[in-house]
Amino acid sequence: MTQLLNRRNNLINKIPYLGVFTAGAIILSYIETIIPFYFGIPGVKLGLTNIMILIILYLTGTKDAFLVSIVRIILTGFLFTNFYSLLYSLAGGIVSLIVMSLLKRTNRFSIIGVSVAGGIFHNAAQILIAIFVVETASIAYYLPILIISGVVTGMLIGILGKILVPRVRAVIVR
Amino acid sequence: MKKNDWILIITILLIAAIFWLIHTKFLQDEGSYVTISVDGKVIHQYSLEDDIDVEIKGVNEGINRLVIKNGKAKMIDANCPDKLCVHQKAISKDKETIVCLPNKVVIEVHAKEEQEYDAVVK
Ligand SMILES: [Zn+2]
């Protein structure tokens, strides 16, 4: 019974934090839309929001990360972007989260490796959708640039995650 | 970082390098003409040797303005919301593309050999 109560308490306590992370991810999405940073491929973003998803993945688990990721994508889709951007974000977000969650579960990689894999699959999924949307396979030629940018942003976000996860955990679990 | 992280990163970078090698090998050819596709269908083609300024009708009342000058093709204006196509560099080498996703407009450069091949097919 106490265990059940604890679980309920955890669940209730978690919700405000998930809300804060969703809000944070939305703000980062907005920053991404106003940064004049362009890879030469439409729809490709730096993936700053992934820091929020990564922290949730390590703090409260895959389900919460999915929830926040999808809420973030749908809300930002309506707020700042158009339908196609929504499609790319959704593909990138879901695929990268599946990959990160699976890699994390193997326990063979640190948060940095997990984040790098997430960054790459985020970009790869977006380019795959782009190929279908415009029905032109030649966009695949951009893949090397996307892979490298995925590694770089993935590493930066992973390092940031490594610093932030223990700190946020210290705040939430008191 | 764990050892596996490094293995992962190095493997990925190797894959990127291989892709890049294939990419540059195919991209070396100078382009000869561009095709304009809307919604996956080629609607027009223009030689890169001609100076051209055309408006392309994309999907959902999308309009893109393409200019070919000094052997390079560039999207100079578009009514799409993101304007990403307008920010793309001018293209002139075989297989280079400018893509406008909202309007589903794709400009693609082709080398001469392909043009002759296309002509035979048609
Ligand atoms: Zn455009």
XYZ file of N, CA and C in Angstrom, chain A residues 37-38 40-44 82 84-85 88 103 107-114 116-117 120 129-136 138-145 147-148 151 155 159 162, chain B residues 1-6 8-9 12-13 15-17 19-20 22-23 26-27 37 39-41 59-60 81-82 84-85 87-88 91 95-106 108:
270
model
N 20.479 29.774 -38.983
C 21.443 28.703 -39.185
C 20.870 27.736 -40.197
N 21.608 27.553 -41.290
C 21.034 26.769 -42.362
C 22.057 25.807 -42.968
N 21.736 24.057 -45.683
C 21.603 23.852 -47.115
C 20.532 22.837 -47.440
N 19.917 22.302 -46.408
C 18.845 21.339 -46.619
C 17.618 21.833 -45.871
N 16.509 21.896 -46.555
C 15.311 22.414 -45.904
C 14.879 21.586 -44.701
N 14.406 22.271 -43.703
C 13.803 21.579 -42.568
C 14.772 21.036 -41.537
N 16.068 21.082 -41.846
C 17.022 20.502 -40.904
C 17.389 21.510 -39.825
N 5.200 25.206 -40.261
C 4.139 24.718 -41.133
C 4.030 23.197 -41.064
N 4.880 20.746 -43.100
C 6.020 19.909 -43.449
C 7.075 19.910 -42.351
N 7.286 21.089 -41.758
C 8.234 21.141 -40.652
C 7.762 20.231 -39.520
N 8.687 16.700 -40.396
C 10.114 16.436 -40.188
C 10.426 16.304 -38.710
N 19.713 2.425 -27.150
C 21.138 2.459 -26.813
C 21.353 2.612 -25.306
N 23.249 -0.173 -21.902
C 24.241 0.196 -20.878
C 25.670 0.158 -21.387
N 25.852 0.164 -22.691
C 27.202 0.105 -23.239
C 27.718 1.485 -23.624
N 26.824 2.464 -23.626
C 27.229 3.794 -24.049
C 26.965 4.811 -22.943
N 27.777 5.860 -22.912
C 27.511 6.936 -21.961
C 26.455 7.855 -22.560
N 26.042 8.831 -21.796
C 25.014 9.774 -22.273
C 25.478 10.489 -23.547
N 26.801 10.651 -23.706
C 27.322 11.334 -24.891
C 27.124 10.474 -26.151
N 27.448 9.195 -26.051
C 27.244 8.287 -27.178
C 25.772 8.191 -27.545
N 24.923 8.098 -26.527
C 23.476 8.024 -26.742
C 22.991 9.280 -27.473
N 24.773 11.374 -29.341
C 25.318 11.419 -30.707
C 24.458 10.571 -31.649
N 24.146 9.349 -31.212
C 23.306 8.472 -32.037
C 21.944 9.124 -32.281
N 22.261 11.917 -34.937
C 22.407 11.418 -36.304
C 21.078 10.879 -36.840
N 12.386 11.584 -44.878
C 11.066 12.174 -45.120
C 11.152 13.157 -46.290
N 12.233 13.948 -46.318
C 12.405 14.925 -47.399
C 12.444 14.227 -48.757
N 13.109 13.072 -48.809
C 13.199 12.321 -50.063
C 11.793 11.920 -50.531
N 10.951 11.505 -49.590
C 9.592 11.098 -49.961
C 8.725 12.296 -50.325
N 8.889 13.392 -49.598
C 8.042 14.564 -49.836
C 8.311 15.154 -51.222
N 9.578 15.342 -51.555
C 9.880 15.953 -52.848
C 10.165 14.920 -53.926
N 10.135 13.639 -53.537
C 10.359 12.539 -54.481
C 11.651 12.717 -55.270
N 12.704 13.119 -54.567
C 14.011 13.269 -55.207
C 15.071 12.633 -54.334
N 18.152 12.554 -54.800
C 19.464 13.209 -54.801
C 19.725 14.017 -53.531
N 18.676 14.290 -52.742
C 18.900 14.975 -51.459
C 19.783 14.119 -50.560
N 19.790 12.814 -50.802
C 20.603 11.915 -49.985
C 22.077 12.283 -50.044
N 22.449 13.071 -51.067
C 23.838 13.507 -51.157
C 24.221 14.429 -50.004
N 23.240 14.979 -49.347
C 23.517 15.848 -48.202
C 23.800 15.054 -46.939
N 23.612 13.752 -47.017
C 23.743 12.907 -45.835
C 25.062 13.077 -45.077
N 26.227 13.133 -45.768
C 27.474 13.301 -45.006
C 27.485 14.558 -44.135
N 27.011 15.676 -44.667
C 26.980 16.920 -43.890
C 26.066 16.719 -42.687
N 25.308 13.908 -41.211
C 25.892 12.983 -40.240
C 26.884 13.738 -39.359
N 27.753 14.526 -40.007
C 28.760 15.250 -39.237
C 28.106 16.261 -38.292
N 26.775 14.449 -35.364
C 27.815 14.068 -34.403
C 28.186 15.273 -33.524
N 27.287 15.492 -29.660
C 28.339 15.514 -28.639
C 28.142 16.681 -27.677
N 27.401 16.253 -23.753
C 28.257 16.815 -22.700
C 27.424 17.676 -21.753
N 25.395 15.452 -19.603
C 26.206 14.826 -18.552
C 26.349 15.766 -17.356
N 33.424 9.673 -21.116
C 32.952 8.904 -22.275
C 33.483 7.474 -22.225
N 32.608 6.550 -22.628
C 33.030 5.150 -22.648
C 33.736 4.834 -23.970
N 34.446 3.708 -23.960
C 35.144 3.275 -25.169
C 34.152 3.094 -26.323
N 32.984 2.540 -25.991
C 31.966 2.312 -27.021
C 31.503 3.599 -27.684
N 31.499 4.696 -26.912
C 31.109 5.988 -27.486
C 32.046 6.361 -28.627
N 33.352 6.169 -28.361
C 34.347 6.499 -29.379
C 34.193 5.603 -30.593
N 31.535 4.175 -31.623
C 30.320 4.638 -32.318
C 30.611 5.869 -33.171
N 31.265 6.864 -32.556
C 31.515 8.129 -33.249
C 32.453 7.926 -34.444
N 30.687 6.143 -37.294
C 29.766 7.055 -37.976
C 30.515 8.015 -38.897
N 31.634 8.550 -38.393
C 32.410 9.489 -39.207
C 33.005 8.788 -40.431
N 31.597 6.278 -42.016
C 30.470 6.137 -42.950
C 30.259 7.456 -43.695
N 30.322 8.571 -42.933
C 30.142 9.885 -43.558
C 31.224 10.138 -44.593
N 32.474 9.740 -44.265
C 33.595 9.951 -45.182
C 33.386 9.159 -46.472
N 30.496 8.172 -47.733
C 29.421 8.857 -48.459
C 29.954 10.089 -49.180
N 30.809 10.830 -48.466
C 31.330 12.064 -49.021
C 32.193 11.792 -50.251
N 31.970 9.198 -52.293
C 31.070 8.832 -53.393
C 30.421 10.098 -53.950
N 30.006 10.934 -53.032
C 29.345 12.196 -53.343
C 30.198 13.077 -54.263
N 30.809 11.739 -57.760
C 29.696 11.931 -58.688
C 29.437 13.406 -58.976
N 29.837 14.253 -58.028
C 29.530 15.684 -58.185
C 30.529 16.420 -59.068
N 11.168 20.287 -61.199
C 10.087 19.348 -60.891
C 9.138 19.975 -59.888
N 6.070 18.577 -57.400
C 5.377 17.403 -56.882
C 5.912 16.109 -57.515
N 7.232 16.063 -57.723
C 7.862 14.846 -58.221
C 7.853 14.678 -59.735
N 7.184 15.593 -60.444
C 7.143 15.468 -61.913
C 7.953 16.584 -62.568
N 3.000 23.613 -55.688
C 1.701 23.172 -55.162
C 1.149 24.243 -54.212
N -0.113 24.167 -53.903
C -0.791 25.079 -52.974
C -0.533 26.553 -53.291
N 6.695 29.739 -46.692
C 6.874 30.365 -45.377
C 8.313 30.337 -44.851
N 9.072 29.311 -45.182
C 10.407 29.218 -44.571
C 11.511 29.936 -45.360
N 13.649 28.862 -47.210
C 14.931 28.157 -47.171
C 15.518 27.992 -48.566
N 14.640 27.821 -49.560
C 15.120 27.643 -50.926
C 15.849 28.898 -51.410
N 17.554 30.893 -49.596
C 18.857 30.994 -48.932
C 19.890 30.017 -49.483
N 19.440 29.059 -50.298
C 20.401 28.089 -50.814
C 21.321 28.725 -51.848
N 23.497 26.894 -57.840
C 23.994 25.560 -58.176
C 24.408 25.489 -59.634
N 23.967 16.996 -60.374
C 23.249 16.414 -59.233
C 23.025 17.370 -58.062
N 23.476 18.615 -58.176
C 23.155 19.582 -57.128
C 21.671 19.939 -57.216
N 21.094 20.246 -56.066
C 19.656 20.555 -56.067
C 19.353 21.794 -55.228
N 18.261 22.446 -55.584
C 17.637 23.429 -54.701
C 16.232 22.915 -54.458
N 15.867 22.809 -53.200
C 14.584 22.224 -52.868
C 13.728 23.241 -52.121
N 12.476 23.379 -52.548
C 11.509 24.151 -51.777
C 10.442 23.158 -51.315
N 10.542 22.749 -50.080
C 9.633 21.706 -49.594
C 8.173 22.157 -49.536
N 7.884 23.351 -48.999
C 6.462 23.718 -48.915
C 5.778 23.754 -50.284
N 6.490 24.242 -51.295
C 5.903 24.326 -52.630
C 6.167 23.076 -53.468
N 6.923 22.140 -52.899
C 7.305 20.888 -53.580
C 7.985 21.151 -54.917
N 8.843 22.153 -54.932
C 9.582 22.485 -56.152
C 11.033 22.036 -55.982
N 11.541 21.304 -56.972
C 12.935 20.865 -56.932
C 13.634 21.275 -58.216
N 17.074 20.687 -60.211
C 18.188 19.742 -60.187
C 19.074 19.932 -61.411
